[in-house]
mmCIF file of C-alpha atoms (C1' of nucleotides) in Angstrom:
data_model
loop_
_atom_site.group_PDB
_atom_site.id
_atom_site.type_symbol
_atom_site.label_atom_id
_atom_site.label_comp_id
_atom_site.label_asym_id
_atom_site.label_seq_id
_atom_site.Cartn_x
_atom_site.Cartn_y
_atom_site.Cartn_z
ATOM 1 C CA MET M 1 0.143 -0.015 0.492
ATOM 2 C CA ASP M 2 3.335 2.397 0.563
ATOM 3 C CA GLU M 3 4.622 1.963 -2.724
ATOM 4 C CA GLN M 4 1.796 3.582 -5.148
ATOM 5 C CA PRO M 5 2.699 7.049 -5.942
ATOM 6 C CA ARG M 6 2.028 9.842 -3.037
ATOM 7 C CA LEU M 7 3.496 13.192 -3.525
ATOM 8 C CA MET M 8 2.950 15.113 -5.936
ATOM 9 C CA HIS M 9 6.796 15.879 -6.499
ATOM 10 C CA SER M 10 7.130 12.326 -7.800
ATOM 11 C CA HIS M 11 5.111 13.451 -10.027
ATOM 12 C CA THR M 12 6.183 16.405 -11.782
ATOM 13 C CA GLY M 13 6.865 14.755 -14.816
ATOM 14 C CA VAL M 14 3.451 13.536 -16.071
ATOM 15 C CA GLY M 15 3.211 13.732 -19.905
ATOM 16 C CA MET M 16 -0.710 15.981 -21.176
ATOM 17 C CA ALA M 17 0.046 15.457 -24.698
ATOM 18 C CA GLY M 18 -2.914 14.834 -25.886
ATOM 19 C CA HIS M 19 -5.865 15.348 -24.453
ATOM 20 C CA PRO M 20 -5.947 18.190 -21.666
ATOM 21 C CA GLY M 21 -6.243 16.685 -18.237
ATOM 22 C CA LEU M 22 -6.038 13.417 -18.844
ATOM 23 C CA PRO M 23 -2.165 11.501 -18.934
ATOM 24 C CA GLN M 24 -1.678 9.311 -21.549
ATOM 25 C CA HIS M 25 -2.052 6.158 -19.976
ATOM 26 C CA MET M 26 -5.694 7.085 -19.641
ATOM 27 C CA GLN M 27 -5.592 8.036 -23.519
ATOM 28 C CA GLU M 28 -4.060 5.093 -24.907
ATOM 29 C CA GLY M 29 -7.699 3.441 -25.454
ATOM 30 C CA THR M 30 -9.472 5.443 -27.094
ATOM 31 C CA GLY M 31 -12.573 4.441 -29.214
ATOM 32 C CA GLY M 32 -11.866 1.007 -28.708
ATOM 33 C CA THR M 33 -15.028 -1.060 -26.730
ATOM 34 C CA ASP M 34 -12.989 -1.211 -23.314
ATOM 35 C CA GLY M 35 -12.977 2.826 -23.705
ATOM 36 C CA ASP M 36 -16.312 2.966 -22.745
ATOM 37 C CA GLY M 37 -15.304 1.068 -19.481
ATOM 38 C CA ARG M 38 -12.473 2.523 -18.498
ATOM 39 C CA LYS M 39 -14.910 5.952 -18.666
ATOM 40 C CA GLN M 40 -17.325 3.874 -16.217
ATOM 41 C CA ASP M 41 -14.429 3.191 -13.629
ATOM 42 C CA ILE M 42 -13.607 6.476 -13.396
ATOM 43 C CA GLY M 43 -17.069 7.567 -12.782
ATOM 44 C CA ASP M 44 -17.056 4.579 -10.354
ATOM 45 C CA ILE M 45 -14.149 5.698 -8.625
ATOM 46 C CA LEU M 46 -15.496 9.467 -8.507
ATOM 47 C CA GLN M 47 -18.293 8.424 -6.729
ATOM 48 C CA GLN M 48 -17.005 6.176 -4.343
ATOM 49 C CA ILE M 49 -14.379 9.126 -3.583
ATOM 50 C CA MET M 50 -17.619 12.251 -3.286
ATOM 51 C CA THR M 51 -19.751 9.654 -1.013
ATOM 52 C CA ILE M 52 -16.927 8.565 1.650
ATOM 53 C CA THR M 53 -17.823 11.007 3.980
ATOM 54 C CA ASP M 54 -21.219 9.523 3.810
ATOM 55 C CA GLN M 55 -20.228 6.106 5.310
ATOM 56 C CA SER M 56 -19.661 5.514 8.605
ATOM 57 C CA LEU M 57 -16.086 5.141 9.404
ATOM 58 C CA ASP M 58 -15.534 1.705 8.891
ATOM 59 C CA GLU M 59 -17.439 1.321 6.133
ATOM 60 C CA ALA M 60 -15.055 4.037 4.332
ATOM 61 C CA GLN M 61 -11.858 2.761 5.557
ATOM 62 C CA ALA M 62 -12.878 -0.584 4.051
ATOM 63 C CA ARG M 63 -13.909 1.769 1.476
ATOM 64 C CA LYS M 64 -10.585 3.981 1.227
ATOM 65 C CA HIS M 65 -8.693 0.670 1.068
ATOM 66 C CA ALA M 66 -11.143 -0.848 -1.898
ATOM 67 C CA LEU M 67 -10.079 2.577 -3.333
ATOM 68 C CA ASN M 68 -6.601 2.767 -2.964
ATOM 69 C CA CYS M 69 -6.467 -0.818 -4.534
ATOM 70 C CA HIS M 70 -8.125 -0.148 -7.681
ATOM 71 C CA ARG M 71 -6.917 -0.237 -10.527
ATOM 72 C CA MET M 72 -7.571 3.102 -11.966
ATOM 73 C CA LYS M 73 -6.643 4.208 -8.831
ATOM 74 C CA PRO M 74 -2.751 5.983 -9.909
ATOM 75 C CA ALA M 75 -4.188 6.989 -13.771
ATOM 76 C CA LEU M 76 -6.548 9.268 -11.322
ATOM 77 C CA PHE M 77 -4.222 9.830 -8.820
ATOM 78 C CA ASN M 78 -1.843 10.866 -12.120
ATOM 79 C CA VAL M 79 -5.149 13.872 -13.490
ATOM 80 C CA LEU M 80 -4.990 14.659 -10.388
ATOM 81 C CA CYS M 81 -1.592 15.875 -10.245
ATOM 82 C CA GLU M 82 -1.748 17.904 -13.201
ATOM 83 C CA ILE M 83 -5.111 19.654 -12.046
ATOM 84 C CA LYS M 84 -3.375 20.948 -8.692
ATOM 85 C CA GLU M 85 -0.203 21.062 -10.129
ATOM 86 C CA LYS M 86 -1.410 23.798 -12.509
ATOM 87 C CA THR M 87 -3.623 25.184 -9.633
ATOM 88 C CA VAL M 88 -0.844 25.211 -6.803
ATOM 89 C CA LEU M 89 0.857 27.894 -9.989
ATOM 90 C CA SER M 90 -1.793 30.003 -8.848
ATOM 91 C CA ILE M 91 -1.163 29.557 -5.917
ATOM 92 C CA ARG M 92 2.496 29.426 -5.439
ATOM 93 C CA GLY M 93 3.194 33.363 -4.637
ATOM 94 C CA ALA M 94 0.447 34.249 -3.629
ATOM 95 C CA GLN M 95 0.718 34.532 0.059
ATOM 96 C CA GLU M 96 4.771 35.164 0.988
ATOM 97 C CA GLU M 97 6.989 35.295 4.131
ATOM 98 C CA GLU M 98 5.440 38.457 5.745
ATOM 99 C CA PRO M 99 7.581 40.287 8.317
ATOM 100 C CA PRO M 100 7.069 39.848 11.990
ATOM 101 C CA ASP M 101 3.557 41.561 13.065
ATOM 102 C CA PRO M 102 4.776 44.996 14.763
ATOM 103 C CA GLN M 103 1.959 44.854 17.192
ATOM 104 C CA LEU M 104 3.113 41.158 17.905
ATOM 105 C CA MET M 105 6.515 42.107 19.005
ATOM 106 C CA ARG M 106 5.378 45.517 20.781
ATOM 107 C CA LEU M 107 3.450 43.128 22.601
ATOM 108 C CA ASP M 108 6.160 40.528 22.770
ATOM 109 C CA ASN M 109 8.110 43.664 24.067
ATOM 110 C CA MET M 110 6.620 45.007 27.102
ATOM 111 C CA LEU M 111 5.901 41.089 28.483
ATOM 112 C CA LEU M 112 9.418 41.249 28.982
ATOM 113 C CA ALA M 113 9.840 44.286 30.253
ATOM 114 C CA GLU M 114 7.270 43.425 32.449
ATOM 115 C CA GLY M 115 9.274 40.415 33.987
ATOM 116 C CA VAL M 116 5.888 38.548 32.898
ATOM 117 C CA SER M 117 7.948 36.357 29.288
ATOM 118 C CA GLY M 118 10.958 36.563 30.749
ATOM 119 C CA PRO M 119 12.738 34.163 32.908
ATOM 120 C CA GLU M 120 11.156 32.859 36.212
ATOM 121 C CA LYS M 121 12.838 35.286 38.528
ATOM 122 C CA GLY M 122 10.885 34.279 42.023
ATOM 123 C CA GLY M 123 8.323 36.192 41.484
ATOM 124 C CA GLY M 124 10.426 39.730 41.502
ATOM 125 C CA SER M 125 10.520 41.482 38.113
ATOM 126 C CA ALA M 126 12.593 43.636 36.749
ATOM 127 C CA ALA M 127 9.484 46.212 36.360
ATOM 128 C CA ALA M 128 8.841 45.394 40.452
ATOM 129 C CA ALA M 129 12.166 46.622 41.469
ATOM 130 C CA ALA M 130 12.917 50.049 39.708
ATOM 131 C CA ALA M 131 9.468 50.823 40.556
ATOM 132 C CA ALA M 132 10.730 49.800 44.255
ATOM 133 C CA ALA M 133 13.620 51.885 43.606
ATOM 134 C CA ALA M 134 11.509 54.811 42.362
ATOM 135 C CA SER M 135 9.350 54.688 45.559
ATOM 136 C CA GLY M 136 11.162 55.720 47.414
ATOM 137 C CA GLY M 137 11.840 52.347 48.991
ATOM 138 C CA ALA M 138 11.956 54.015 52.611
ATOM 139 C CA GLY M 139 10.980 51.839 55.506
ATOM 140 C CA ALA M 140 8.427 48.887 55.857
ATOM 141 C CA ASP M 141 4.953 49.676 54.860
ATOM 142 C CA ASN M 142 5.636 50.288 51.034
ATOM 143 C CA SER M 143 6.908 46.958 51.032
ATOM 144 C CA ALA M 144 3.446 45.067 52.150
ATOM 145 C CA GLU M 145 2.475 47.106 49.132
ATOM 146 C CA HIS M 146 5.746 45.882 46.918
ATOM 147 C CA SER M 147 4.946 42.193 48.160
ATOM 148 C CA ASP M 148 1.299 42.487 46.794
ATOM 149 C CA TYR M 149 2.063 44.231 43.333
ATOM 150 C CA ARG M 150 4.738 40.994 43.203
ATOM 151 C CA ALA M 151 1.863 39.047 43.955
ATOM 152 C CA LYS M 152 -0.297 39.692 41.633
ATOM 153 C CA LEU M 153 1.926 40.772 38.667
ATOM 154 C CA SER M 154 3.321 36.248 38.973
ATOM 155 C CA GLN M 155 -0.068 35.432 39.248
ATOM 156 C CA ILE M 156 -0.600 37.196 36.172
ATOM 157 C CA ARG M 157 2.535 35.564 35.165
ATOM 158 C CA GLN M 158 1.369 32.092 36.023
ATOM 159 C CA ILE M 159 -2.044 32.751 33.724
ATOM 160 C CA TYR M 160 -0.346 33.590 30.792
ATOM 161 C CA HIS M 161 2.166 31.120 30.948
ATOM 162 C CA THR M 162 -0.371 27.853 32.281
ATOM 163 C CA GLU M 163 -2.495 29.598 28.977
ATOM 164 C CA LEU M 164 -0.114 30.517 26.159
ATOM 165 C CA GLU M 165 1.908 26.379 27.089
ATOM 166 C CA LYS M 166 -2.396 25.515 26.343
ATOM 167 C CA TYR M 167 -2.707 27.044 23.412
ATOM 168 C CA GLU M 168 1.039 25.420 21.824
ATOM 169 C CA GLN M 169 0.121 22.423 23.425
ATOM 170 C CA ALA M 170 -3.530 22.514 21.372
ATOM 171 C CA CYS M 171 -1.342 24.050 18.138
ATOM 172 C CA ASN M 172 1.457 20.846 18.948
ATOM 173 C CA GLU M 173 -2.363 18.587 18.255
ATOM 174 C CA PHE M 174 -3.872 20.610 15.700
ATOM 175 C CA THR M 175 -0.955 20.234 13.603
ATOM 176 C CA THR M 176 0.357 16.581 14.056
ATOM 177 C CA HIS M 177 -3.256 16.596 12.959
ATOM 178 C CA VAL M 178 -3.747 18.425 10.644
ATOM 179 C CA MET M 179 -0.305 16.458 8.534
ATOM 180 C CA ASN M 180 -1.271 13.398 9.668
ATOM 181 C CA LEU M 181 -4.536 13.493 7.492
ATOM 182 C CA LEU M 182 -2.729 15.039 4.870
ATOM 183 C CA ARG M 183 -0.318 13.181 4.658
ATOM 184 C CA GLU M 184 -2.727 10.093 5.073
ATOM 185 C CA GLN M 185 -4.994 12.283 2.412
ATOM 186 C CA SER M 186 -1.924 11.973 -0.581
ATOM 187 C CA ARG M 187 -2.336 8.925 -1.150
ATOM 188 C CA THR M 188 -5.590 9.756 -2.933
ATOM 189 C CA ARG M 189 -4.928 13.418 -3.577
ATOM 190 C CA PRO M 190 -1.690 14.894 -4.792
ATOM 191 C CA ILE M 191 -0.438 17.561 -1.763
ATOM 192 C CA SER M 192 3.286 18.140 -2.043
ATOM 193 C CA PRO M 193 5.517 18.505 1.602
ATOM 194 C CA LYS M 194 5.251 22.403 0.919
ATOM 195 C CA GLU M 195 1.913 22.868 0.819
ATOM 196 C CA ILE M 196 1.813 20.664 4.636
ATOM 197 C CA GLU M 197 4.502 23.454 5.016
ATOM 198 C CA ARG M 198 1.824 25.971 3.808
ATOM 199 C CA MET M 199 -1.424 24.596 5.665
ATOM 200 C CA VAL M 200 1.218 24.416 9.258
ATOM 201 C CA ASN M 201 2.069 28.312 8.198
ATOM 202 C CA ILE M 202 -1.615 29.080 8.483
ATOM 203 C CA ILE M 203 -2.351 27.012 11.209
ATOM 204 C CA HIS M 204 0.225 29.117 13.603
ATOM 205 C CA ARG M 205 -1.121 31.927 11.977
ATOM 206 C CA LYS M 206 -4.381 31.585 13.327
ATOM 207 C CA PHE M 207 -3.208 30.544 16.417
ATOM 208 C CA SER M 208 -0.354 33.035 17.116
ATOM 209 C CA SER M 209 -3.267 35.347 16.470
ATOM 210 C CA ILE M 210 -5.187 33.888 19.035
ATOM 211 C CA GLN M 211 -1.424 34.589 21.339
ATOM 212 C CA MET M 212 -1.514 37.848 20.592
ATOM 213 C CA GLN M 213 -5.147 37.996 22.414
ATOM 214 C CA LEU M 214 -4.095 36.152 24.758
ATOM 215 C CA LYS M 215 -0.871 39.098 25.245
ATOM 216 C CA GLN M 216 -2.415 41.936 24.848
ATOM 217 C CA SER M 217 -5.486 41.245 27.725
ATOM 218 C CA THR M 218 -1.540 40.542 29.729
ATOM 219 C CA CYS M 219 -0.644 43.660 29.180
ATOM 220 C CA GLU M 220 -3.931 45.256 29.947
ATOM 221 C CA ALA M 221 -3.830 43.801 33.413
ATOM 222 C CA VAL M 222 -0.321 44.415 33.673
ATOM 223 C CA MET M 223 -0.934 48.137 32.664
ATOM 224 C CA ILE M 224 -3.920 48.326 35.055
ATOM 225 C CA LEU M 225 -2.007 46.696 37.851
ATOM 226 C CA ARG M 226 0.515 48.725 37.720
ATOM 227 C CA SER M 227 -1.680 52.106 37.097
ATOM 228 C CA ARG M 228 -2.908 50.554 41.069
ATOM 229 C CA PHE M 229 0.538 50.619 41.851
ATOM 230 C CA LEU M 230 0.754 53.500 40.823
ATOM 231 C CA ASP M 231 -1.135 55.293 42.719
ATOM 232 C CA ALA M 232 -0.377 53.885 45.495
ATOM 233 C CA ARG M 233 2.974 54.530 45.709
ATOM 234 C CA ARG M 234 1.781 58.055 45.687
ATOM 235 C CA LYS M 235 0.227 58.078 48.667
ATOM 236 C CA ARG M 236 2.749 59.854 50.325
ATOM 237 C CA ARG M 237 4.428 59.184 53.738
ATOM 238 C CA ASN M 238 5.721 62.370 55.635
ATOM 239 C CA PHE M 239 9.954 61.002 56.162
ATOM 240 C CA ASN M 240 10.306 60.652 60.535
ATOM 241 C CA LYS M 241 11.331 63.604 62.544
ATOM 242 C CA GLN M 242 14.951 62.992 63.040
ATOM 243 C CA ALA M 243 15.430 62.692 58.581
ATOM 244 C CA THR M 244 13.824 65.379 58.593
ATOM 245 C CA GLU M 245 15.805 67.015 61.243
ATOM 246 C CA ILE M 246 19.089 66.204 59.344
ATOM 247 C CA LEU M 247 18.045 67.503 56.025
ATOM 248 C CA ASN M 248 16.756 71.287 57.995
ATOM 249 C CA GLU M 249 20.362 70.502 59.971
ATOM 250 C CA TYR M 250 22.024 70.583 56.146
ATOM 251 C CA PHE M 251 20.263 73.215 54.559
ATOM 252 C CA TYR M 252 20.223 76.315 57.290
ATOM 253 C CA SER M 253 23.848 75.179 57.431
ATOM 254 C CA HIS M 254 24.338 74.788 53.508
ATOM 255 C CA LEU M 255 21.832 78.203 53.393
ATOM 256 C CA SER M 256 24.093 80.429 51.032
ATOM 257 C CA ASN M 257 24.480 77.231 48.266
ATOM 258 C CA PRO M 258 21.594 75.246 50.107
ATOM 259 C CA TYR M 259 22.918 72.355 46.499
ATOM 260 C CA PRO M 260 24.000 69.446 48.467
ATOM 261 C CA SER M 261 26.339 67.207 45.650
ATOM 262 C CA GLU M 262 25.684 64.011 44.864
ATOM 263 C CA GLU M 263 28.521 62.105 47.333
ATOM 264 C CA ALA M 264 26.304 64.752 50.017
ATOM 265 C CA LYS M 265 22.816 63.714 48.979
ATOM 266 C CA GLU M 266 24.064 60.524 48.990
ATOM 267 C CA GLU M 267 26.120 60.627 51.737
ATOM 268 C CA LEU M 268 21.992 62.159 53.289
ATOM 269 C CA ALA M 269 20.037 59.421 51.392
ATOM 270 C CA LYS M 270 21.920 56.979 53.567
ATOM 271 C CA LYS M 271 21.873 58.820 57.479
ATOM 272 C CA CYS M 272 17.617 59.584 56.934
ATOM 273 C CA ALA M 273 17.278 56.199 54.879
ATOM 274 C CA ILE M 274 15.472 57.578 52.030
ATOM 275 C CA THR M 275 16.745 57.823 48.201
ATOM 276 C CA VAL M 276 18.934 60.324 46.850
ATOM 277 C CA ALA M 277 16.379 61.011 44.352
ATOM 278 C CA GLN M 278 14.006 62.005 47.927
ATOM 279 C CA VAL M 279 16.567 63.849 49.137
ATOM 280 C CA SER M 280 17.020 65.871 45.539
ATOM 281 C CA ASN M 281 13.362 66.549 46.183
ATOM 282 C CA TRP M 282 13.018 67.392 49.752
ATOM 283 C CA PHE M 283 16.497 70.222 48.712
ATOM 284 C CA GLY M 284 14.192 71.042 45.453
ATOM 285 C CA ASN M 285 11.335 72.187 47.237
ATOM 286 C CA LYS M 286 12.956 73.722 50.551
ATOM 287 C CA ARG M 287 14.684 75.782 47.956
ATOM 288 C CA ILE M 288 11.914 77.422 46.703
ATOM 289 C CA ARG M 289 9.412 76.996 49.865
ATOM 290 C CA TYR M 290 12.443 79.165 51.668
ATOM 291 C CA LYS M 291 12.442 81.530 49.151
ATOM 292 C CA LYS M 292 9.470 81.893 49.243
ATOM 293 C CA ASN M 293 8.395 83.062 52.286
ATOM 294 C CA ILE M 294 11.601 83.725 53.943
ATOM 295 C CA GLY M 295 10.258 85.498 56.940
ATOM 296 C CA LYS M 296 8.214 82.208 57.998
ATOM 297 C CA PHE M 297 11.317 80.321 58.216
ATOM 298 C CA GLN M 298 13.375 82.505 60.443
ATOM 299 C CA GLU M 299 12.459 80.919 63.281
ATOM 300 C CA GLU M 300 13.543 77.439 62.089
ATOM 301 C CA ALA M 301 16.286 78.817 60.886
ATOM 302 C CA ASN M 302 18.119 80.270 62.874
ATOM 303 C CA MET M 303 17.737 77.539 65.105
ATOM 304 C CA TYR M 304 18.911 74.951 62.972
ATOM 305 C CA ALA M 305 22.380 77.476 63.059
ATOM 306 C CA ALA M 306 22.456 77.520 66.840
ATOM 307 C CA ARG M 307 22.351 73.816 66.497
ATOM 308 C CA THR M 308 25.045 73.752 64.260
ATOM 309 C CA ALA M 309 27.041 76.214 65.580
ATOM 310 C CA VAL M 310 26.737 74.030 69.448
ATOM 311 C CA ASN M 311 27.834 71.273 67.471
ATOM 312 C CA ALA M 312 30.610 73.013 66.039
ATOM 313 C CA ALA M 313 31.242 74.132 69.483
ATOM 314 C CA ASN M 314 32.217 70.705 70.943
ATOM 315 C CA ALA M 315 33.767 69.464 67.561
ATOM 316 C CA SER M 316 36.263 71.896 68.395
ATOM 317 C CA SER M 317 36.828 71.996 71.635
ATOM 318 C CA HIS M 318 37.088 68.111 71.877
ATOM 319 C CA GLY M 319 39.834 68.390 69.794
ATOM 320 C CA SER M 320 39.611 64.771 67.358
ATOM 321 C CA GLN M 321 36.429 63.507 67.675
ATOM 322 C CA ALA M 322 34.438 62.506 65.300
ATOM 323 C CA ASN M 323 32.296 65.429 62.181
ATOM 324 C CA SER M 324 29.222 66.945 63.372
ATOM 325 C CA PRO M 325 26.484 64.956 61.424
ATOM 326 C CA SER M 326 25.118 68.091 60.221
ATOM 327 C CA THR M 327 27.903 69.072 58.037
ATOM 328 C CA PRO M 328 30.365 65.697 57.859
ATOM 329 C CA ASN M 329 32.434 66.590 55.061
ATOM 330 C CA SER M 330 31.829 71.177 55.060
ATOM 331 C CA ALA M 331 33.614 72.064 57.786
ATOM 332 C CA GLY M 332 34.583 75.123 56.441
ATOM 333 C CA GLU M 333 31.625 76.411 55.274
ATOM 334 C CA THR M 334 29.669 76.379 59.154
ATOM 335 C CA GLY M 335 32.177 79.060 60.248
ATOM 336 C CA SER M 336 29.687 82.219 61.060
ATOM 337 C CA PRO M 337 26.306 80.014 59.576
ATOM 338 C CA CYS M 338 24.150 82.720 61.650
ATOM 339 C CA GLN M 339 25.191 86.081 60.376
ATOM 340 C CA LYS M 340 24.636 83.353 56.889
ATOM 341 C CA VAL M 341 21.581 83.074 57.345
ATOM 342 C CA LEU M 342 20.865 86.943 58.489
ATOM 343 C CA LYS M 343 22.932 88.335 55.591
ATOM 344 C CA GLU M 344 20.862 85.477 52.987
ATOM 345 C CA LYS M 345 17.612 87.129 55.050
ATOM 346 C CA GLU M 346 18.286 90.659 53.593
ATOM 347 C "C1'" DA F 1 -14.435 69.553 57.712
ATOM 348 C "C1'" DC F 2 -10.586 72.958 57.081
ATOM 349 C "C1'" DG F 3 -5.966 74.761 55.938
ATOM 350 C "C1'" DA F 4 -1.421 74.067 56.180
ATOM 351 C "C1'" DA F 5 2.906 71.180 55.947
ATOM 352 C "C1'" DT F 6 4.720 68.166 52.998
ATOM 353 C "C1'" DG F 7 6.411 64.715 49.406
ATOM 354 C "C1'" DA F 8 5.949 63.703 44.520
ATOM 355 C "C1'" DT F 9 5.527 64.541 39.865
ATOM 356 C "C1'" DT F 10 4.937 67.008 35.789
ATOM 357 C "C1'" DC F 11 6.800 71.051 32.839
ATOM 358 C "C1'" DA F 12 9.697 75.345 31.105
ATOM 359 C "C1'" DT F 13 14.328 76.506 31.352
ATOM 360 C "C1'" DC F 14 19.051 76.776 31.300
ATOM 361 C "C1'" DG X 1 20.919 66.301 33.473
ATOM 362 C "C1'" DA X 2 19.687 69.523 36.951
ATOM 363 C "C1'" DT X 3 17.022 73.170 38.832
ATOM 364 C "C1'" DG X 4 13.165 76.069 39.705
ATOM 365 C "C1'" DA X 5 8.218 76.626 39.937
ATOM 366 C "C1'" DA X 6 3.599 75.356 39.854
ATOM 367 C "C1'" DT X 7 1.061 71.887 41.147
ATOM 368 C "C1'" DC X 8 -1.403 67.072 42.638
ATOM 369 C "C1'" DA X 9 -2.046 64.611 46.178
ATOM 370 C "C1'" DT X 10 -1.570 63.651 51.163
ATOM 371 C "C1'" DT X 11 -1.269 63.652 55.788
ATOM 372 C "C1'" DC X 12 -1.194 66.381 59.752
ATOM 373 C "C1'" DG X 13 -3.149 69.419 63.535
ATOM 374 C "C1'" DT X 14 -6.472 71.955 64.636
#
DNA sequence: ACGAATGATTCATC
DNA sequence: GATGAATCATTCGT
């Protein structure tokens, strides 16, 4: 059964010299009494093929076997090959390689960036880490938000992966099924490997469009989660008193130039248990608010200036004592803070 | 409940 | 990219 002609690439040389649509070996006996018999045979075969789907499975199986063994079957197969060759030519080139879908690429990139489709990282993600860094990471109160965010994200991630796996499995199953079907059918109708390949491509395209929907909804879910998380991030917490004092001490002891260097910011951030960005924010706000209403801040300024002066005095009286906490690396500027403050105010 | 204080964000400017 | 200015959103004190 398997040695009979199968795939059409082995039939490309079939001649069509005589009657169009019929191979030579089917036209040899025209005119004779045998001709009518053959026509009858072909009619029978076609009829059987047409009705094969109406039959029960067992019956169809038996009929298929009978068809395969029919003496006219190779001839009919060749005819089908010829016709197919012509139609395939017209189909060929109609569907060429298409470039990767930009939207799909966007979705893929985003899922990767959000840590949904990337390698497993124990529930954490680049996005979560970035968000954590941006949100200040000050204290334990927002770590609860982070774990909530991470839990939700990994939930999304899990759903995404199980769904994706299901799709892939279904796609593979379906592809295998179709390929088997086509291979099976290639016994009775001409199917080239290229056609099977094309069919597989079509199936994959269909499935990837379904996948795209999954990716899209996953992206939406992540965006919603993210926006909620960002909203939560906006819930600000006041710095603790100690941190505010450290920042104020630095500010008023550097009132003539309240622009901490990057190193100073890092130092302050470390002392206050906040981020450098928060230090920058604080100084930005402080400068503008101080400038806007110097009078209002006068009392505060005097208080911190006095405190700094006392610290400086203590430091000098104790000789090689450690630096004052407010002025880690700018002892020169703390000479007369009170005067400076007053000068600034005028 | 209200207004002030305050940390964060956004936009323009240099 | 850092900063100023305006603004938003929340917290705090009353």
